[in-house]
Amino acid sequence: MQDKKIRKQMTFDVSPEIHQQVKVLAAVRNISINLWMARAIQDRIAKETKNYEVVKE
């Protein structure tokens, strides 16, 4: 049996300026915008949940 990554997709609107900034920052690190966004979200979750437990579904 082949292991499949379980993933969900999130879609949201950003201004052209924010999109361009993320695009440039991802390019500087030689990573995809998707990976850059995933890391940014993970960093923010870690920061916001530092002092309390989050209930996982």
PDB file of N, CA, C and O in Angstrom, residues 22-51:
ATOM      1  N   VAL A  22       5.610  38.088  -0.891  1.00  0.00           N
ATOM      2  CA  VAL A  22       5.772  36.665  -0.581  1.00  0.00           C
ATOM      3  C   VAL A  22       6.527  35.972  -1.710  1.00  0.00           C
ATOM      4  O   VAL A  22       7.422  35.156  -1.465  1.00  0.00           O
ATOM      5  N   LYS A  23       6.197  36.295  -2.931  1.00  0.00           N
ATOM      6  CA  LYS A  23       6.859  35.699  -4.091  1.00  0.00           C
ATOM      7  C   LYS A  23       8.364  35.969  -4.066  1.00  0.00           C
ATOM      8  O   LYS A  23       9.173  35.067  -4.285  1.00  0.00           O
ATOM      9  N   VAL A  24       8.731  37.198  -3.760  1.00  0.00           N
ATOM     10  CA  VAL A  24      10.146  37.570  -3.701  1.00  0.00           C
ATOM     11  C   VAL A  24      10.843  36.866  -2.539  1.00  0.00           C
ATOM     12  O   VAL A  24      11.942  36.309  -2.693  1.00  0.00           O
ATOM     13  N   LEU A  25      10.212  36.869  -1.362  1.00  0.00           N
ATOM     14  CA  LEU A  25      10.819  36.224  -0.197  1.00  0.00           C
ATOM     15  C   LEU A  25      11.006  34.727  -0.418  1.00  0.00           C
ATOM     16  O   LEU A  25      12.034  34.158  -0.030  1.00  0.00           O
ATOM     17  N   ALA A  26      10.036  34.095  -1.054  1.00  0.00           N
ATOM     18  CA  ALA A  26      10.160  32.666  -1.355  1.00  0.00           C
ATOM     19  C   ALA A  26      11.292  32.442  -2.364  1.00  0.00           C
ATOM     20  O   ALA A  26      12.091  31.507  -2.208  1.00  0.00           O
ATOM     21  N   ALA A  27      11.383  33.283  -3.363  1.00  0.00           N
ATOM     22  CA  ALA A  27      12.430  33.141  -4.380  1.00  0.00           C
ATOM     23  C   ALA A  27      13.816  33.311  -3.771  1.00  0.00           C
ATOM     24  O   ALA A  27      14.748  32.580  -4.126  1.00  0.00           O
ATOM     25  N   VAL A  28      13.958  34.256  -2.851  1.00  0.00           N
ATOM     26  CA  VAL A  28      15.248  34.477  -2.187  1.00  0.00           C
ATOM     27  C   VAL A  28      15.690  33.209  -1.456  1.00  0.00           C
ATOM     28  O   VAL A  28      16.872  32.877  -1.433  1.00  0.00           O
ATOM     29  N   ARG A  29      14.746  32.486  -0.879  1.00  0.00           N
ATOM     30  CA  ARG A  29      15.049  31.246  -0.165  1.00  0.00           C
ATOM     31  C   ARG A  29      15.037  30.029  -1.087  1.00  0.00           C
ATOM     32  O   ARG A  29      15.269  28.912  -0.639  1.00  0.00           O
ATOM     33  N   ASN A  30      14.709  30.256  -2.353  1.00  0.00           N
ATOM     34  CA  ASN A  30      14.643  29.181  -3.342  1.00  0.00           C
ATOM     35  C   ASN A  30      13.632  28.102  -2.937  1.00  0.00           C
ATOM     36  O   ASN A  30      13.906  26.904  -3.019  1.00  0.00           O
ATOM     37  N   ILE A  31      12.468  28.558  -2.465  1.00  0.00           N
ATOM     38  CA  ILE A  31      11.385  27.654  -2.094  1.00  0.00           C
ATOM     39  C   ILE A  31      10.105  28.124  -2.776  1.00  0.00           C
ATOM     40  O   ILE A  31      10.023  29.249  -3.276  1.00  0.00           O
ATOM     41  N   SER A  32       9.101  27.280  -2.782  1.00  0.00           N
ATOM     42  CA  SER A  32       7.830  27.642  -3.393  1.00  0.00           C
ATOM     43  C   SER A  32       7.056  28.601  -2.494  1.00  0.00           C
ATOM     44  O   SER A  32       7.287  28.676  -1.279  1.00  0.00           O
ATOM     45  N   ILE A  33       6.139  29.326  -3.103  1.00  0.00           N
ATOM     46  CA  ILE A  33       5.244  30.193  -2.329  1.00  0.00           C
ATOM     47  C   ILE A  33       4.449  29.334  -1.355  1.00  0.00           C
ATOM     48  O   ILE A  33       4.232  29.718  -0.206  1.00  0.00           O
ATOM     49  N   ASN A  34       4.024  28.164  -1.799  1.00  0.00           N
ATOM     50  CA  ASN A  34       3.259  27.257  -0.942  1.00  0.00           C
ATOM     51  C   ASN A  34       4.055  26.893   0.322  1.00  0.00           C
ATOM     52  O   ASN A  34       3.523  26.952   1.438  1.00  0.00           O
ATOM     53  N   LEU A  35       5.316  26.528   0.156  1.00  0.00           N
ATOM     54  CA  LEU A  35       6.144  26.175   1.307  1.00  0.00           C
ATOM     55  C   LEU A  35       6.373  27.389   2.188  1.00  0.00           C
ATOM     56  O   LEU A  35       6.320  27.293   3.415  1.00  0.00           O
ATOM     57  N   TRP A  36       6.613  28.553   1.584  1.00  0.00           N
ATOM     58  CA  TRP A  36       6.810  29.775   2.364  1.00  0.00           C
ATOM     59  C   TRP A  36       5.582  30.066   3.214  1.00  0.00           C
ATOM     60  O   TRP A  36       5.692  30.366   4.405  1.00  0.00           O
ATOM     61  N   MET A  37       4.393  29.954   2.608  1.00  0.00           N
ATOM     62  CA  MET A  37       3.144  30.214   3.335  1.00  0.00           C
ATOM     63  C   MET A  37       2.932  29.195   4.450  1.00  0.00           C
ATOM     64  O   MET A  37       2.526  29.550   5.556  1.00  0.00           O
ATOM     65  N   ALA A  38       3.199  27.919   4.171  1.00  0.00           N
ATOM     66  CA  ALA A  38       3.028  26.882   5.193  1.00  0.00           C
ATOM     67  C   ALA A  38       3.927  27.169   6.396  1.00  0.00           C
ATOM     68  O   ALA A  38       3.494  27.063   7.545  1.00  0.00           O
ATOM     69  N   ARG A  39       5.160  27.558   6.133  1.00  0.00           N
ATOM     70  CA  ARG A  39       6.081  27.884   7.228  1.00  0.00           C
ATOM     71  C   ARG A  39       5.617  29.123   7.996  1.00  0.00           C
ATOM     72  O   ARG A  39       5.709  29.155   9.229  1.00  0.00           O
ATOM     73  N   ALA A  40       5.134  30.130   7.285  1.00  0.00           N
ATOM     74  CA  ALA A  40       4.653  31.345   7.931  1.00  0.00           C
ATOM     75  C   ALA A  40       3.465  31.037   8.842  1.00  0.00           C
ATOM     76  O   ALA A  40       3.381  31.531   9.971  1.00  0.00           O
ATOM     77  N   ILE A  41       2.563  30.205   8.363  1.00  0.00           N
ATOM     78  CA  ILE A  41       1.392  29.826   9.166  1.00  0.00           C
ATOM     79  C   ILE A  41       1.827  29.004  10.381  1.00  0.00           C
ATOM     80  O   ILE A  41       1.350  29.238  11.497  1.00  0.00           O
ATOM     81  N   GLN A  42       2.749  28.066  10.175  1.00  0.00           N
ATOM     82  CA  GLN A  42       3.244  27.261  11.299  1.00  0.00           C
ATOM     83  C   GLN A  42       3.918  28.138  12.350  1.00  0.00           C
ATOM     84  O   GLN A  42       3.710  27.938  13.555  1.00  0.00           O
ATOM     85  N   ASP A  43       4.712  29.100  11.906  1.00  0.00           N
ATOM     86  CA  ASP A  43       5.374  30.016  12.840  1.00  0.00           C
ATOM     87  C   ASP A  43       4.362  30.818  13.639  1.00  0.00           C
ATOM     88  O   ASP A  43       4.499  30.996  14.847  1.00  0.00           O
ATOM     89  N   ARG A  44       3.326  31.298  12.969  1.00  0.00           N
ATOM     90  CA  ARG A  44       2.297  32.092  13.648  1.00  0.00           C
ATOM     91  C   ARG A  44       1.506  31.242  14.640  1.00  0.00           C
ATOM     92  O   ARG A  44       1.205  31.691  15.744  1.00  0.00           O
ATOM     93  N   ILE A  45       1.174  30.019  14.260  1.00  0.00           N
ATOM     94  CA  ILE A  45       0.461  29.113  15.170  1.00  0.00           C
ATOM     95  C   ILE A  45       1.315  28.857  16.411  1.00  0.00           C
ATOM     96  O   ILE A  45       0.813  28.909  17.539  1.00  0.00           O
ATOM     97  N   ALA A  46       2.595  28.601  16.219  1.00  0.00           N
ATOM     98  CA  ALA A  46       3.493  28.356  17.352  1.00  0.00           C
ATOM     99  C   ALA A  46       3.530  29.573  18.275  1.00  0.00           C
ATOM    100  O   ALA A  46       3.475  29.433  19.497  1.00  0.00           O
ATOM    101  N   LYS A  47       3.603  30.756  17.695  1.00  0.00           N
ATOM    102  CA  LYS A  47       3.640  31.989  18.495  1.00  0.00           C
ATOM    103  C   LYS A  47       2.341  32.179  19.282  1.00  0.00           C
ATOM    104  O   LYS A  47       2.364  32.526  20.454  1.00  0.00           O
ATOM    105  N   GLU A  48       1.215  31.953  18.631  1.00  0.00           N
ATOM    106  CA  GLU A  48      -0.073  32.207  19.271  1.00  0.00           C
ATOM    107  C   GLU A  48      -0.472  31.117  20.265  1.00  0.00           C
ATOM    108  O   GLU A  48      -1.313  31.343  21.114  1.00  0.00           O
ATOM    109  N   THR A  49       0.096  29.942  20.150  1.00  0.00           N
ATOM    110  CA  THR A  49      -0.270  28.845  21.049  1.00  0.00           C
ATOM    111  C   THR A  49       0.827  28.546  22.071  1.00  0.00           C
ATOM    112  O   THR A  49       0.755  27.545  22.770  1.00  0.00           O
ATOM    113  N   LYS A  50       1.809  29.413  22.162  1.00  0.00           N
ATOM    114  CA  LYS A  50       2.952  29.201  23.048  1.00  0.00           C
ATOM    115  C   LYS A  50       2.534  29.001  24.502  1.00  0.00           C
ATOM    116  O   LYS A  50       3.104  28.176  25.202  1.00  0.00           O
ATOM    117  N   ASN A  51       1.532  29.725  24.959  1.00  0.00           N
ATOM    118  CA  ASN A  51       1.179  29.712  26.370  1.00  0.00           C
ATOM    119  C   ASN A  51      -0.086  28.946  26.721  1.00  0.00           C
ATOM    120  O   ASN A  51      -0.566  29.034  27.836  1.00  0.00           O
TER     121      ASN A  51
END
